[in-house]
């Protein structure tokens, strides 16, 4: 796992956002924390389309073959409307996509989970979680999946 962003990744990010990616890379970078009952997966999102988020969801869900619960949070860049200051908004337990974690036990549960992620516009999610209307959402930069195991 990279502690410093590599040049090829940095080159894919628009210049105006590179500094905030570098400053926040420790949070944005790929990481996995496995606990006794809860695992947390964190992935950077370099592109601006929803397909990267769905690919990461599929990658995480494929690791589990028993029922589990899952929730999702996004990290994003905010821009101050008056000063143009950029800041990173961390994904956290307090800003999860679903009110309660979703139970994934059957193929239809999984399909519904994917549909819900597709229908939830990450930018709308970010606008709802920004600190105030003084800030605009510039870019989704990472996604976090919290997996709650039963065993």
CSV table of N, CA and C in Angstrom, one decimal:
chain,number,residue,atom,x,y,z
A,1,UNK,N,0.9,-1.2,0.0
A,1,UNK,CA,0.0,0.0,0.0
A,1,UNK,C,0.9,1.2,0.0
A,2,UNK,N,0.6,2.2,-0.9
A,2,UNK,CA,1.4,3.4,-1.0
A,2,UNK,C,1.1,4.4,0.1
A,3,UNK,N,2.1,4.9,0.7
A,3,UNK,CA,1.9,6.0,1.6
A,3,UNK,C,2.0,7.3,0.9
A,4,UNK,N,2.7,7.3,-0.2
A,4,UNK,CA,2.8,8.5,-1.0
A,4,UNK,C,2.2,8.2,-2.4
A,5,UNK,N,1.5,9.1,-3.0
A,5,UNK,CA,0.8,8.9,-4.3
A,5,UNK,C,1.9,8.8,-5.3
A,6,UNK,N,1.8,7.8,-6.2
A,6,UNK,CA,2.7,7.6,-7.3
A,6,UNK,C,2.5,8.5,-8.4
A,7,UNK,N,3.5,8.8,-9.2
A,7,UNK,CA,3.3,9.8,-10.3
A,7,UNK,C,2.3,9.4,-11.4
A,8,UNK,N,2.1,8.2,-11.7
A,8,UNK,CA,1.1,7.8,-12.7
A,8,UNK,C,-0.3,8.1,-12.2
A,9,UNK,N,-0.5,7.8,-10.9
A,9,UNK,CA,-1.9,8.2,-10.4
A,9,UNK,C,-2.1,9.7,-10.3
A,10,UNK,N,-1.1,10.4,-9.9
A,10,UNK,CA,-1.1,11.8,-9.8
A,10,UNK,C,-1.4,12.5,-11.2
A,11,UNK,N,-0.8,11.9,-12.2
A,11,UNK,CA,-0.9,12.4,-13.6
A,11,UNK,C,-2.4,12.3,-14.1
A,12,UNK,N,-3.2,11.4,-13.5
A,12,UNK,CA,-4.6,11.2,-13.9
A,12,UNK,C,-5.5,12.2,-13.3
A,13,UNK,N,-5.0,13.0,-12.3
A,13,UNK,CA,-5.9,13.9,-11.6
A,13,UNK,C,-5.7,15.3,-12.1
A,14,UNK,N,-6.8,16.0,-12.4
A,14,UNK,CA,-6.6,17.4,-12.8
A,14,UNK,C,-5.7,18.2,-11.9
A,15,UNK,N,-4.9,19.1,-12.5
A,15,UNK,CA,-3.9,19.9,-11.7
A,15,UNK,C,-4.5,20.6,-10.5
A,16,UNK,N,-5.7,21.2,-10.7
A,16,UNK,CA,-6.2,22.0,-9.6
A,16,UNK,C,-6.5,21.2,-8.3
A,17,UNK,N,-6.6,19.8,-8.5
A,17,UNK,CA,-7.0,19.0,-7.3
A,17,UNK,C,-5.8,18.2,-6.8
A,18,UNK,N,-4.6,18.2,-7.5
A,18,UNK,CA,-3.5,17.4,-7.1
A,18,UNK,C,-3.0,17.6,-5.7
A,19,UNK,N,-2.9,18.9,-5.3
A,19,UNK,CA,-2.4,19.2,-4.0
A,19,UNK,C,-3.3,18.6,-2.9
A,20,UNK,N,-4.6,18.7,-3.0
A,20,UNK,CA,-5.5,18.1,-2.0
A,20,UNK,C,-5.4,16.6,-2.0
A,21,UNK,N,-5.3,16.0,-3.2
A,21,UNK,CA,-5.1,14.5,-3.2
A,21,UNK,C,-3.8,14.2,-2.5
A,22,UNK,N,-2.8,14.9,-2.7
A,22,UNK,CA,-1.5,14.5,-2.1
A,22,UNK,C,-1.6,14.7,-0.6
A,23,UNK,N,-2.2,15.8,-0.1
A,23,UNK,CA,-2.3,16.1,1.3
A,23,UNK,C,-3.2,15.1,2.0
A,24,UNK,N,-4.2,14.6,1.3
A,24,UNK,CA,-5.2,13.7,2.0
A,24,UNK,C,-5.0,12.2,1.5
A,25,UNK,N,-3.9,11.9,0.8
A,25,UNK,CA,-3.6,10.6,0.3
A,25,UNK,C,-3.7,9.5,1.3
A,26,UNK,N,-3.3,9.8,2.5
A,26,UNK,CA,-3.3,8.8,3.6
A,26,UNK,C,-4.7,8.2,3.8
A,27,UNK,N,-5.7,9.1,3.7
A,27,UNK,CA,-7.1,8.7,3.8
A,27,UNK,C,-7.7,8.2,2.5
A,28,UNK,N,-7.3,8.8,1.4
A,28,UNK,CA,-7.9,8.5,0.0
A,28,UNK,C,-7.4,7.1,-0.5
A,29,UNK,N,-6.1,6.8,-0.2
A,29,UNK,CA,-5.5,5.6,-0.7
A,29,UNK,C,-6.2,4.3,-0.4
A,30,UNK,N,-6.0,3.3,-1.2
A,30,UNK,CA,-6.5,1.9,-0.9
A,30,UNK,C,-6.1,1.4,0.4
A,31,UNK,N,-7.0,1.0,1.2
A,31,UNK,CA,-6.7,0.4,2.5
A,31,UNK,C,-7.8,-0.6,2.9
A,32,UNK,N,-7.4,-1.5,3.7
A,32,UNK,CA,-8.4,-2.5,4.2
A,32,UNK,C,-8.1,-2.7,5.7
A,33,UNK,N,-9.1,-2.6,6.5
A,33,UNK,CA,-9.0,-2.9,8.0
A,33,UNK,C,-9.9,-4.0,8.3
A,34,UNK,N,-9.4,-5.1,8.7
A,34,UNK,CA,-10.3,-6.3,9.1
A,34,UNK,C,-10.3,-6.4,10.6
A,35,UNK,N,-11.5,-6.4,11.1
A,35,UNK,CA,-11.8,-6.6,12.5
A,35,UNK,C,-12.5,-7.9,12.8
A,36,UNK,N,-12.8,-8.1,14.0
A,36,UNK,CA,-13.5,-9.4,14.4
A,36,UNK,C,-14.8,-9.5,13.7
A,37,UNK,N,-15.6,-8.4,13.7
A,37,UNK,CA,-17.0,-8.5,13.1
A,37,UNK,C,-17.2,-7.5,11.9
A,38,UNK,N,-16.2,-6.5,11.8
A,38,UNK,CA,-16.4,-5.4,10.8
A,38,UNK,C,-15.1,-5.3,10.0
A,39,UNK,N,-15.3,-5.2,8.7
A,39,UNK,CA,-14.2,-4.9,7.8
A,39,UNK,C,-14.5,-3.5,7.1
A,40,UNK,N,-13.4,-2.8,6.9
A,40,UNK,CA,-13.6,-1.5,6.2
A,40,UNK,C,-12.6,-1.4,5.0
A,41,UNK,N,-13.2,-1.2,3.9
A,41,UNK,CA,-12.5,-1.1,2.6
A,41,UNK,C,-12.5,0.3,2.1
A,42,UNK,N,-11.4,0.8,1.7
A,42,UNK,CA,-11.3,2.2,1.3
A,42,UNK,C,-10.6,2.3,-0.1
A,43,UNK,N,-11.2,2.9,-1.1
A,43,UNK,CA,-10.6,3.0,-2.4
A,43,UNK,C,-10.6,4.4,-3.0
A,44,UNK,N,-9.5,4.8,-3.6
A,44,UNK,CA,-9.5,6.1,-4.3
A,44,UNK,C,-10.4,6.0,-5.6
A,45,UNK,N,-11.0,7.1,-5.9
A,45,UNK,CA,-11.8,7.2,-7.2
A,45,UNK,C,-11.1,8.3,-8.0
A,46,UNK,N,-10.5,7.8,-9.1
A,46,UNK,CA,-9.7,8.7,-9.9
A,46,UNK,C,-10.6,9.3,-11.1
A,47,UNK,N,-11.5,8.5,-11.6
A,47,UNK,CA,-12.4,8.9,-12.7
A,47,UNK,C,-13.6,9.6,-12.1
A,48,UNK,N,-14.4,10.2,-13.0
A,48,UNK,CA,-15.6,10.9,-12.5
A,48,UNK,C,-16.9,10.2,-12.8
A,49,UNK,N,-16.8,8.9,-13.3
A,49,UNK,CA,-18.0,8.2,-13.6
A,49,UNK,C,-18.3,7.2,-12.5
A,50,UNK,N,-19.6,6.8,-12.4
A,50,UNK,CA,-20.1,5.9,-11.3
A,50,UNK,C,-19.6,4.5,-11.5
A,51,UNK,N,-19.1,4.1,-12.7
A,51,UNK,CA,-18.7,2.8,-12.9
A,51,UNK,C,-17.5,2.3,-12.0
A,52,UNK,N,-16.6,3.3,-11.6
A,52,UNK,CA,-15.5,2.9,-10.7
A,52,UNK,C,-16.0,2.5,-9.3
A,53,UNK,N,-17.1,3.2,-8.9
A,53,UNK,CA,-17.7,2.9,-7.6
A,53,UNK,C,-18.3,1.5,-7.6
A,54,UNK,N,-19.0,1.3,-8.7
A,54,UNK,CA,-19.7,-0.1,-8.9
A,54,UNK,C,-18.7,-1.2,-8.9
A,55,UNK,N,-17.6,-1.0,-9.7
A,55,UNK,CA,-16.5,-2.0,-9.8
A,55,UNK,C,-15.9,-2.3,-8.4
A,56,UNK,N,-15.7,-1.3,-7.6
A,56,UNK,CA,-15.2,-1.5,-6.2
A,56,UNK,C,-16.2,-2.2,-5.4
A,57,UNK,N,-17.5,-1.9,-5.5
A,57,UNK,CA,-18.5,-2.6,-4.7
A,57,UNK,C,-18.5,-4.0,-5.1
A,58,UNK,N,-18.4,-4.4,-6.4
A,58,UNK,CA,-18.4,-5.8,-6.8
A,58,UNK,C,-17.2,-6.5,-6.3
A,59,UNK,N,-16.0,-5.8,-6.3
A,59,UNK,CA,-14.8,-6.4,-5.8
A,59,UNK,C,-14.9,-6.7,-4.3
A,60,UNK,N,-15.5,-5.9,-3.6
A,60,UNK,CA,-15.6,-6.1,-2.1
A,60,UNK,C,-16.6,-7.2,-1.8
A,61,UNK,N,-17.8,-7.1,-2.4
A,61,UNK,CA,-18.8,-8.1,-2.2
A,61,UNK,C,-18.4,-9.5,-2.6
A,62,UNK,N,-17.6,-9.6,-3.6
A,62,UNK,CA,-17.2,-10.9,-4.1
A,62,UNK,C,-16.3,-11.7,-3.1
A,63,UNK,N,-15.7,-11.0,-2.1
A,63,UNK,CA,-14.9,-11.6,-1.1
A,63,UNK,C,-15.7,-12.4,0.0
A,64,UNK,N,-17.0,-12.2,0.0
A,64,UNK,CA,-17.8,-12.8,1.0
A,64,UNK,C,-18.8,-13.8,0.5
A,65,UNK,N,-18.9,-15.0,1.1
A,65,UNK,CA,-19.8,-16.0,0.6
A,65,UNK,C,-20.9,-16.3,1.6
A,66,UNK,N,-20.9,-15.6,2.7
A,66,UNK,CA,-22.0,-15.8,3.6
A,66,UNK,C,-22.7,-14.5,3.8
A,67,UNK,N,-23.9,-14.5,4.4
A,67,UNK,CA,-24.6,-13.2,4.5
A,67,UNK,C,-23.8,-12.2,5.4
A,68,UNK,N,-24.0,-10.9,5.0
A,68,UNK,CA,-23.4,-9.8,5.7
A,68,UNK,C,-24.1,-8.6,5.5
A,69,UNK,N,-23.8,-7.5,6.2
A,69,UNK,CA,-24.4,-6.2,6.0
A,69,UNK,C,-23.3,-5.3,5.4
A,70,UNK,N,-23.8,-4.3,4.7
A,70,UNK,CA,-22.8,-3.4,4.0
A,70,UNK,C,-23.4,-2.0,4.0
A,71,UNK,N,-22.5,-1.0,4.2
A,71,UNK,CA,-22.9,0.4,4.0
A,71,UNK,C,-21.7,1.1,3.3
A,72,UNK,N,-22.0,2.3,2.8
A,72,UNK,CA,-21.1,3.0,1.9
A,72,UNK,C,-21.0,4.4,2.3
A,73,UNK,N,-19.8,5.0,2.2
A,73,UNK,CA,-19.6,6.5,2.4
A,73,UNK,C,-18.6,7.0,1.3
A,74,UNK,N,-18.7,8.2,1.0
A,74,UNK,CA,-17.9,8.8,0.0
A,74,UNK,C,-17.0,9.9,0.6
A,75,UNK,N,-15.8,10.1,0.1
A,75,UNK,CA,-15.0,11.3,0.4
A,75,UNK,C,-15.0,12.2,-0.8
A,76,UNK,N,-15.0,13.5,-0.6
A,76,UNK,CA,-15.1,14.4,-1.7
A,76,UNK,C,-14.3,15.7,-1.4
A,77,UNK,N,-14.1,16.4,-2.5
A,77,UNK,CA,-13.5,17.8,-2.4
A,77,UNK,C,-14.6,18.8,-2.5
A,78,UNK,N,-14.5,19.7,-1.5
A,78,UNK,CA,-15.4,20.9,-1.5
A,78,UNK,C,-14.7,22.1,-1.8
A,79,UNK,N,-15.4,23.1,-2.4
A,79,UNK,CA,-14.8,24.4,-2.8
A,79,UNK,C,-15.6,25.5,-2.1
A,80,UNK,N,-14.9,26.4,-1.4
A,80,UNK,CA,-15.6,27.5,-0.8
A,80,UNK,C,-16.1,28.5,-1.9
A,81,UNK,N,-17.3,28.9,-1.9
A,81,UNK,CA,-17.9,29.7,-2.9
A,81,UNK,C,-17.3,31.1,-3.0
A,82,UNK,N,-16.8,31.6,-1.9
A,82,UNK,CA,-16.2,33.0,-1.9
A,82,UNK,C,-14.7,33.0,-2.0
A,83,UNK,N,-14.0,32.1,-1.4
A,83,UNK,CA,-12.6,32.2,-1.4
A,83,UNK,C,-11.9,31.2,-2.4
A,84,UNK,N,-12.7,30.3,-2.9
A,84,UNK,CA,-12.2,29.2,-3.8
A,84,UNK,C,-11.3,28.2,-3.1
A,85,UNK,N,-11.2,28.3,-1.8
A,85,UNK,CA,-10.4,27.3,-1.0
A,85,UNK,C,-11.0,25.9,-1.2
A,86,UNK,N,-10.1,24.9,-1.4
A,86,UNK,CA,-10.5,23.5,-1.5
A,86,UNK,C,-10.3,22.8,-0.2
A,87,UNK,N,-11.2,21.9,0.2
A,87,UNK,CA,-10.9,21.1,1.4
A,87,UNK,C,-11.5,19.7,1.1
A,88,UNK,N,-10.9,18.7,1.8
A,88,UNK,CA,-11.3,17.3,1.7
A,88,UNK,C,-12.3,17.0,2.8
A,89,UNK,N,-13.4,16.3,2.4
A,89,UNK,CA,-14.4,15.9,3.3
A,89,UNK,C,-14.2,14.4,3.4
A,90,UNK,N,-13.8,13.9,4.6
A,90,UNK,CA,-13.6,12.5,4.9
A,90,UNK,C,-14.8,11.6,4.9
A,91,UNK,N,-14.8,10.4,4.3
A,91,UNK,CA,-15.9,9.5,4.5
A,91,UNK,C,-15.9,9.0,5.9
A,92,UNK,N,-17.1,8.9,6.5
A,92,UNK,CA,-17.1,8.5,7.9
A,92,UNK,C,-18.4,7.7,8.3
A,93,UNK,N,-18.3,7.1,9.4
A,93,UNK,CA,-19.5,6.4,9.9
A,93,UNK,C,-20.7,7.3,10.0
A,94,UNK,N,-20.5,8.6,10.3
A,94,UNK,CA,-21.6,9.6,10.4
A,94,UNK,C,-22.2,10.0,9.1
A,95,UNK,N,-21.6,9.6,8.0
A,95,UNK,CA,-22.1,10.1,6.7
A,95,UNK,C,-22.3,8.9,5.7
A,96,UNK,N,-22.9,7.9,6.2
A,96,UNK,CA,-23.1,6.7,5.4
A,96,UNK,C,-24.2,6.9,4.4
A,97,UNK,N,-24.2,6.2,3.3
A,97,UNK,CA,-25.2,6.4,2.2
A,97,UNK,C,-26.5,5.9,2.7
A,98,UNK,N,-26.6,4.7,3.4
A,98,UNK,CA,-27.8,4.2,3.8
A,98,UNK,C,-28.0,4.4,5.3
A,99,UNK,N,-29.3,4.7,5.7
A,99,UNK,CA,-29.5,4.9,7.1
A,99,UNK,C,-29.1,3.7,8.0
A,100,UNK,N,-29.4,2.5,7.5
A,100,UNK,CA,-28.9,1.3,8.1
A,100,UNK,C,-28.2,0.5,7.1
A,101,UNK,N,-27.2,-0.3,7.6
A,101,UNK,CA,-26.5,-1.2,6.7
A,101,UNK,C,-27.4,-2.1,6.0
A,102,UNK,N,-27.1,-2.4,4.7
A,102,UNK,CA,-28.0,-3.3,3.9
A,102,UNK,C,-27.6,-4.8,4.1
A,103,UNK,N,-28.5,-5.7,4.3
A,103,UNK,CA,-28.3,-7.1,4.4
A,103,UNK,C,-28.1,-7.7,3.0
A,104,UNK,N,-27.0,-8.4,2.8
A,104,UNK,CA,-26.8,-9.1,1.5
A,104,UNK,C,-26.8,-10.5,1.8
A,105,UNK,N,-27.8,-11.2,1.5
A,105,UNK,CA,-27.9,-12.7,1.8
A,105,UNK,C,-28.2,-13.5,0.5
A,106,UNK,N,-28.9,-12.8,-0.5
A,106,UNK,CA,-29.3,-13.5,-1.7
A,106,UNK,C,-28.9,-12.7,-2.9
A,107,UNK,N,-28.9,-13.4,-4.1
A,107,UNK,CA,-28.5,-12.6,-5.3
A,107,UNK,C,-29.4,-11.4,-5.5
A,108,UNK,N,-30.7,-11.5,-5.1
A,108,UNK,CA,-31.6,-10.3,-5.3
A,108,UNK,C,-31.2,-9.2,-4.4
A,109,UNK,N,-30.7,-9.5,-3.2
A,109,UNK,CA,-30.2,-8.5,-2.2
A,109,UNK,C,-29.1,-7.8,-2.9
A,110,UNK,N,-28.2,-8.5,-3.5
A,110,UNK,CA,-27.0,-7.9,-4.1
A,110,UNK,C,-27.4,-7.0,-5.3
A,111,UNK,N,-28.3,-7.5,-6.1
A,111,UNK,CA,-28.8,-6.7,-7.3
A,111,UNK,C,-29.4,-5.4,-6.8
A,112,UNK,N,-30.2,-5.5,-5.7
A,112,UNK,CA,-30.8,-4.3,-5.2
A,112,UNK,C,-29.8,-3.3,-4.6
A,113,UNK,N,-28.8,-3.8,-4.0
A,113,UNK,CA,-27.7,-3.0,-3.4
A,113,UNK,C,-27.0,-2.3,-4.6
A,114,UNK,N,-26.7,-3.0,-5.7
A,114,UNK,CA,-26.0,-2.3,-6.8
A,114,UNK,C,-26.9,-1.3,-7.5
A,115,UNK,N,-28.2,-1.6,-7.6
A,115,UNK,CA,-29.2,-0.6,-8.1
A,115,UNK,C,-29.3,0.6,-7.3
A,116,UNK,N,-29.2,0.4,-6.0
A,116,UNK,CA,-29.3,1.6,-5.0
A,116,UNK,C,-28.1,2.4,-5.2
A,117,UNK,N,-26.9,1.8,-5.3
A,117,UNK,CA,-25.7,2.6,-5.5
A,117,UNK,C,-25.8,3.4,-6.9
A,118,UNK,N,-26.3,2.7,-7.9
A,118,UNK,CA,-26.4,3.3,-9.2
A,118,UNK,C,-27.4,4.5,-9.2
A,119,UNK,N,-28.5,4.4,-8.4
A,119,UNK,CA,-29.5,5.4,-8.4
A,119,UNK,C,-29.1,6.6,-7.4
A,120,UNK,N,-28.3,6.3,-6.5
A,120,UNK,CA,-27.8,7.3,-5.6
A,120,UNK,C,-26.7,8.1,-6.3
A,121,UNK,N,-27.0,9.3,-6.7
A,121,UNK,CA,-26.0,10.1,-7.3
A,121,UNK,C,-25.0,10.6,-6.2
A,122,UNK,N,-23.7,10.2,-6.4
A,122,UNK,CA,-22.7,10.6,-5.4
A,122,UNK,C,-22.6,12.1,-5.1
A,123,UNK,N,-22.8,12.9,-6.2
A,123,UNK,CA,-22.8,14.3,-6.0
A,123,UNK,C,-24.0,14.8,-5.1
A,124,UNK,N,-25.1,14.2,-5.3
A,124,UNK,CA,-26.3,14.6,-4.5
A,124,UNK,C,-26.0,14.2,-3.0
A,125,UNK,N,-25.4,13.0,-2.8
A,125,UNK,CA,-25.0,12.5,-1.5
A,125,UNK,C,-24.0,13.6,-0.9
A,126,UNK,N,-23.0,14.0,-1.7
A,126,UNK,CA,-22.0,14.9,-1.2
A,126,UNK,C,-22.7,16.2,-0.8
A,127,UNK,N,-23.6,16.7,-1.7
A,127,UNK,CA,-24.2,18.0,-1.4
A,127,UNK,C,-25.0,17.9,0.0
A,128,UNK,N,-25.6,16.8,0.2
A,128,UNK,CA,-26.4,16.6,1.4
A,128,UNK,C,-25.5,16.6,2.7
A,129,UNK,N,-24.3,16.2,2.5
A,129,UNK,CA,-23.4,16.0,3.7
A,129,UNK,C,-22.3,17.1,3.8
A,130,UNK,N,-22.3,18.1,2.9
A,130,UNK,CA,-21.4,19.2,3.0
A,130,UNK,C,-21.7,20.0,4.3
A,131,UNK,N,-20.7,20.7,4.8
A,131,UNK,CA,-20.9,21.4,6.1
A,131,UNK,C,-21.9,22.6,6.0
A,132,UNK,N,-22.0,23.2,4.8
A,132,UNK,CA,-22.9,24.3,4.6
A,132,UNK,C,-23.1,24.6,3.2
A,133,UNK,N,-24.0,25.5,2.8
A,133,UNK,CA,-24.2,25.8,1.4
A,133,UNK,C,-23.1,26.8,0.9
A,134,UNK,N,-22.2,27.2,1.8
A,134,UNK,CA,-21.1,28.0,1.4
A,134,UNK,C,-20.1,27.2,0.6
A,135,UNK,N,-20.2,25.8,0.7
A,135,UNK,CA,-19.3,24.9,0.0
A,135,UNK,C,-20.0,24.3,-1.2
A,136,UNK,N,-19.3,24.1,-2.3
A,136,UNK,CA,-19.9,23.4,-3.5
A,136,UNK,C,-19.0,22.1,-3.6
A,137,UNK,N,-19.7,21.1,-4.1
A,137,UNK,CA,-19.0,19.8,-4.3
A,137,UNK,C,-18.2,19.8,-5.6
A,138,UNK,N,-17.0,19.6,-5.6
A,138,UNK,CA,-16.1,19.6,-6.8
A,138,UNK,C,-15.9,18.2,-7.4
A,139,UNK,N,-15.7,17.3,-6.5
A,139,UNK,CA,-15.2,16.0,-7.1
A,139,UNK,C,-15.3,14.9,-6.0
A,140,UNK,N,-15.8,13.7,-6.4
A,140,UNK,CA,-15.8,12.5,-5.5
A,140,UNK,C,-14.4,11.9,-5.6
A,141,UNK,N,-13.7,11.7,-4.5
A,141,UNK,CA,-12.3,11.2,-4.5
A,141,UNK,C,-12.1,9.9,-3.9
A,142,UNK,N,-13.1,9.4,-3.1
A,142,UNK,CA,-12.9,8.0,-2.6
A,142,UNK,C,-14.2,7.4,-2.1
A,143,UNK,N,-14.2,6.1,-2.0
A,143,UNK,CA,-15.4,5.4,-1.5
A,143,UNK,C,-14.9,4.5,-0.4
A,144,UNK,N,-15.8,4.3,0.6
A,144,UNK,CA,-15.6,3.4,1.7
A,144,UNK,C,-16.7,2.5,1.8
A,145,UNK,N,-16.4,1.2,2.0
A,145,UNK,CA,-17.4,0.1,2.3
A,145,UNK,C,-17.2,-0.4,3.7
A,146,UNK,N,-18.2,-0.4,4.5
A,146,UNK,CA,-18.2,-1.0,5.8
A,146,UNK,C,-18.9,-2.3,5.7
A,147,UNK,N,-18.3,-3.4,6.0
A,147,UNK,CA,-18.8,-4.8,5.9
A,147,UNK,C,-19.0,-5.3,7.3
A,148,UNK,N,-20.2,-5.7,7.7
A,148,UNK,CA,-20.5,-6.2,9.0
A,148,UNK,C,-20.8,-7.7,8.8
A,149,UNK,N,-19.9,-8.5,9.4
A,149,UNK,CA,-20.0,-10.0,9.3
A,149,UNK,C,-20.8,-10.5,10.4
A,150,UNK,N,-21.4,-11.7,10.3
A,150,UNK,CA,-22.2,-12.3,11.3
A,150,UNK,C,-21.4,-13.3,12.1
A,151,UNK,N,-20.2,-13.7,11.5
A,151,UNK,CA,-19.4,-14.7,12.2
A,151,UNK,C,-18.0,-14.2,12.5
